[in-house]
XYZ file of N, CA and C in Angstrom:
324
model
N -7.020 2.085 -17.976
C -8.000 3.025 -18.448
C -9.376 2.553 -17.985
N -10.230 3.476 -17.573
C -11.546 3.138 -17.071
C -12.488 2.805 -18.228
N -13.400 1.899 -17.968
C -14.429 1.562 -18.953
C -15.591 2.514 -18.799
N -16.222 2.877 -19.902
C -17.371 3.775 -19.862
C -18.625 2.982 -20.168
N -19.618 3.136 -19.316
C -20.923 2.533 -19.544
C -21.930 3.664 -19.537
N -22.725 3.758 -20.577
C -23.720 4.824 -20.647
C -25.085 4.309 -20.261
N -25.820 5.132 -19.543
C -27.203 4.839 -19.231
C -27.967 4.868 -20.551
N -28.687 3.830 -20.865
C -29.361 3.751 -22.160
C -30.729 4.431 -22.179
N -31.114 5.115 -21.129
C -32.401 5.804 -21.095
C -32.463 6.918 -22.136
N -31.326 7.570 -22.414
C -31.256 8.541 -23.492
C -29.838 8.545 -24.035
N -29.602 9.315 -25.085
C -28.307 9.285 -25.749
C -27.301 10.268 -25.181
N -27.650 11.046 -24.179
C -26.703 12.011 -23.630
C -25.784 11.334 -22.619
N -24.725 12.036 -22.248
C -23.762 11.489 -21.285
C -24.265 11.616 -19.853
N -25.412 12.296 -19.658
C -25.983 12.397 -18.323
C -26.355 10.991 -17.866
N -25.947 10.633 -16.671
C -26.200 9.290 -16.183
C -25.078 8.335 -16.542
N -24.025 8.870 -17.167
C -22.894 8.024 -17.534
C -22.218 7.511 -16.278
N -21.711 6.301 -16.367
C -20.941 5.762 -15.259
C -19.705 5.085 -15.824
N -18.702 4.992 -14.990
C -17.440 4.337 -15.351
C -17.108 3.365 -14.248
N -16.175 2.502 -14.530
C -15.661 1.651 -13.472
C -14.570 2.452 -12.778
N -14.771 2.728 -11.507
C -13.853 3.551 -10.733
C -12.591 2.811 -10.335
N -11.727 3.479 -9.599
C -10.436 2.909 -9.235
C -10.528 1.677 -8.344
N -11.637 1.490 -7.675
C -11.799 0.320 -6.808
C -12.638 -0.768 -7.467
N -12.891 -0.630 -8.789
C -13.601 -1.653 -9.524
C -15.111 -1.581 -9.456
N -15.647 -0.529 -8.873
C -17.103 -0.350 -8.772
C -17.559 0.742 -9.726
N -18.818 0.667 -10.178
C -19.332 1.742 -11.040
C -19.269 3.083 -10.315
N -18.962 4.125 -11.059
C -18.808 5.456 -10.495
C -19.490 6.453 -11.427
N -20.258 7.366 -10.866
C -20.888 8.444 -11.629
C -20.311 9.761 -11.135
N -20.712 10.844 -11.759
C -20.237 12.162 -11.326
C -20.580 12.419 -9.855
N -21.707 11.878 -9.387
C -22.097 12.052 -7.981
C -21.138 11.363 -7.015
N -20.359 10.407 -7.511
C -19.410 9.694 -6.667
C -18.052 10.385 -6.572
N -17.861 11.446 -7.346
C -16.607 12.192 -7.261
C -16.512 12.861 -5.891
N -15.306 13.136 -5.413
C -15.172 13.798 -4.112
C -15.893 15.147 -4.098
N -16.351 15.587 -2.931
C -17.012 16.891 -2.849
C -16.021 18.021 -3.146
N -16.506 19.148 -3.661
C -15.621 20.268 -4.002
C -14.799 20.805 -2.834
N -15.297 20.660 -1.624
C -14.583 21.204 -0.462
C -13.638 20.187 0.187
N -13.242 19.166 -0.548
C -12.359 18.123 -0.013
C -11.052 18.747 0.460
N -10.667 18.428 1.678
C -9.417 18.919 2.261
C -8.392 17.800 2.396
N -8.862 16.594 2.655
C -7.969 15.457 2.885
C -7.957 14.587 1.630
N -6.856 14.660 0.892
C -6.755 13.978 -0.392
C -6.093 12.618 -0.234
N -6.878 11.636 0.166
C -6.381 10.266 0.250
C -6.260 9.712 -1.169
N -5.503 8.633 -1.327
C -5.228 8.124 -2.672
C -6.493 7.735 -3.423
N -7.518 7.230 -2.750
C -8.762 6.850 -3.424
C -9.434 8.062 -4.056
N -9.486 9.181 -3.347
C -10.129 10.387 -3.899
C -9.366 10.922 -5.102
N -8.038 10.934 -5.018
C -7.233 11.373 -6.159
C -7.508 10.470 -7.363
N -7.539 9.170 -7.126
C -7.776 8.208 -8.211
C -9.174 8.384 -8.800
N -10.161 8.727 -7.978
C -11.516 8.966 -8.484
C -11.541 10.176 -9.417
N -10.830 11.237 -9.057
C -10.782 12.424 -9.915
C -10.097 12.087 -11.233
N -8.984 11.361 -11.178
C -8.284 10.970 -12.413
C -9.197 10.107 -13.284
N -9.875 9.136 -12.688
C -10.788 8.271 -13.443
C -11.925 9.085 -14.048
N -12.439 10.053 -13.294
C -13.519 10.904 -13.798
C -13.099 11.728 -14.999
N -11.883 12.286 -14.953
C -11.394 13.084 -16.076
C -11.105 12.183 -17.272
N -10.432 11.068 -17.037
C -10.082 10.162 -18.144
C -11.309 9.633 -18.871
N -12.377 9.419 -18.143
C -13.578 8.833 -18.741
C -14.534 9.876 -19.300
N -14.284 11.140 -19.010
C -15.158 12.190 -19.510
C -16.309 12.543 -18.583
N -16.329 11.981 -17.365
C -17.378 12.376 -16.406
C -17.239 13.850 -16.050
N -16.007 14.335 -16.046
C -15.710 15.724 -15.709
C -14.511 16.129 -16.564
N -14.489 17.376 -17.001
C -13.353 17.826 -17.811
C -12.163 18.156 -16.910
N -10.996 18.189 -17.497
C -9.795 18.569 -16.740
C -9.952 19.975 -16.167
N -10.467 20.881 -16.979
C -10.654 22.259 -16.528
C -11.617 22.328 -15.349
N -12.727 21.583 -15.435
C -13.710 21.579 -14.355
C -13.119 20.952 -13.097
N -12.361 19.875 -13.242
C -11.743 19.230 -12.082
C -10.773 20.182 -11.392
N -9.959 20.881 -12.175
C -8.999 21.823 -11.588
C -9.718 22.968 -10.887
N -10.782 23.464 -11.488
C -11.558 24.544 -10.855
C -12.253 24.047 -9.594
N -12.952 22.920 -9.714
C -13.741 22.384 -8.602
C -12.877 22.063 -7.384
N -11.695 21.507 -7.629
C -10.846 21.047 -6.527
C -9.649 21.950 -6.263
N -9.616 23.114 -6.909
C -8.517 24.059 -6.763
C -7.170 23.372 -6.973
N -7.057 22.666 -8.088
C -5.827 21.967 -8.454
C -5.158 22.717 -9.598
N -3.859 22.626 -9.667
C -3.173 23.091 -10.867
C -3.189 21.932 -11.863
N -3.045 22.257 -13.129
C -2.971 21.205 -14.146
C -1.779 20.302 -13.838
N -0.676 20.889 -13.395
C 0.519 20.115 -13.076
C 0.254 19.109 -11.960
N -0.504 19.530 -10.937
C -0.809 18.614 -9.835
C -1.661 17.448 -10.321
N -2.698 17.756 -11.117
C -3.528 16.683 -11.666
C -2.683 15.737 -12.511
N -1.852 16.294 -13.398
C -1.021 15.461 -14.267
C -0.041 14.602 -13.464
N 0.420 15.118 -12.332
C 1.314 14.307 -11.493
C 0.557 13.116 -10.910
N -0.703 13.319 -10.519
C -1.520 12.193 -10.033
C -1.665 11.154 -11.136
N -1.947 11.627 -12.334
C -2.146 10.730 -13.467
C -0.873 9.939 -13.769
N 0.280 10.623 -13.766
C 1.562 9.941 -14.012
C 1.858 8.905 -12.942
N 1.581 9.241 -11.669
C 1.829 8.294 -10.582
C 0.961 7.052 -10.721
N -0.296 7.232 -11.109
C -1.179 6.080 -11.321
C -0.648 5.231 -12.477
N -0.248 5.879 -13.561
C 0.252 5.147 -14.724
C 1.536 4.382 -14.401
N 2.383 4.980 -13.603
C 3.684 4.369 -13.296
C 3.644 3.358 -12.160
N 2.829 3.647 -11.135
C 2.896 2.862 -9.902
C 1.551 2.363 -9.404
N 0.481 2.619 -10.155
C -0.841 2.227 -9.692
C -1.343 3.192 -8.627
N -2.491 2.879 -8.083
C -3.109 3.759 -7.096
C -2.205 3.991 -5.885
N -1.392 3.022 -5.531
C -0.501 3.166 -4.364
C 0.528 4.269 -4.560
N 0.803 4.619 -5.811
C 1.731 5.709 -6.070
C 1.223 7.053 -5.590
N -0.081 7.162 -5.340
C -0.693 8.408 -4.876
C -0.561 8.604 -3.371
N -0.050 7.622 -2.696
C 0.067 7.696 -1.245
C 1.090 8.767 -0.869
N 0.648 9.800 -0.167
C 1.501 10.954 0.145
C 2.725 10.560 0.965
N 2.578 9.613 1.859
C 3.709 9.244 2.710
C 4.760 8.443 1.963
N 4.472 8.000 0.738
C 5.406 7.191 -0.028
C 5.930 7.924 -1.260
N 5.619 9.199 -1.416
C 6.015 9.909 -2.626
C 7.509 9.828 -2.902
N 8.325 9.877 -1.848
C 9.763 9.847 -2.081
C 10.195 8.558 -2.771
N 9.460 7.472 -2.603
C 9.815 6.220 -3.261
C 9.523 6.256 -4.754
N 8.657 7.156 -5.189
C 8.226 7.180 -6.574
C 8.776 8.368 -7.355
N 9.480 9.291 -6.691
C 10.015 10.453 -7.385
C 11.366 10.110 -8.001
N 11.508 10.408 -9.268
C 12.789 10.114 -9.919
C 13.867 11.109 -9.486
N 15.101 10.755 -9.730
C 16.182 11.701 -9.467
C 17.013 11.314 -8.281
N 17.175 12.268 -7.385
C 18.101 12.097 -6.286
C 17.653 11.059 -5.266
N 18.598 10.408 -4.590
C 18.256 9.422 -3.553
C 17.498 10.083 -2.409
N 16.731 9.294 -1.675
C 15.918 9.801 -0.572
C 16.764 10.567 0.426
N 17.924 10.046 0.806
C 18.731 10.729 1.838
C 19.171 12.112 1.391
N 19.311 12.346 0.068
C 19.687 13.652 -0.439
C 18.534 14.636 -0.396
N 17.302 14.116 -0.435
C 16.127 14.999 -0.418
C 15.736 15.391 0.995
N 16.075 14.579 1.969
C 15.715 14.863 3.363
C 16.513 16.074 3.822
N 15.824 17.061 4.341
C 16.474 18.244 4.839
C 16.931 19.211 3.754
N 16.521 18.960 2.520
C 16.926 19.834 1.414
C 16.060 21.077 1.318
N 15.090 21.197 2.208
C 14.192 22.367 2.161
C 14.951 23.561 2.490
């Protein structure tokens, strides 16, 4: 879970920062841009950290990044189960429960 540090200049959450997925302070300005097309594991982890810490709401994250709630929740589950590396798109088959990899290949 990310730590929350508030800017003490005033009592509002504006200026709030959290420790991001790479261990550095992160503010809302550090979240990926709304037009992000390439979702590398770091960007996914930043969105999850932002929602978990309250920098951005789940609803706002889904709207801003055109995500379904299910997609966001899958990112969150992968981080909880496997760490940030679980978000790696090329390794998803290693982290999906159920059928063996060879059974999923060509099942489209």
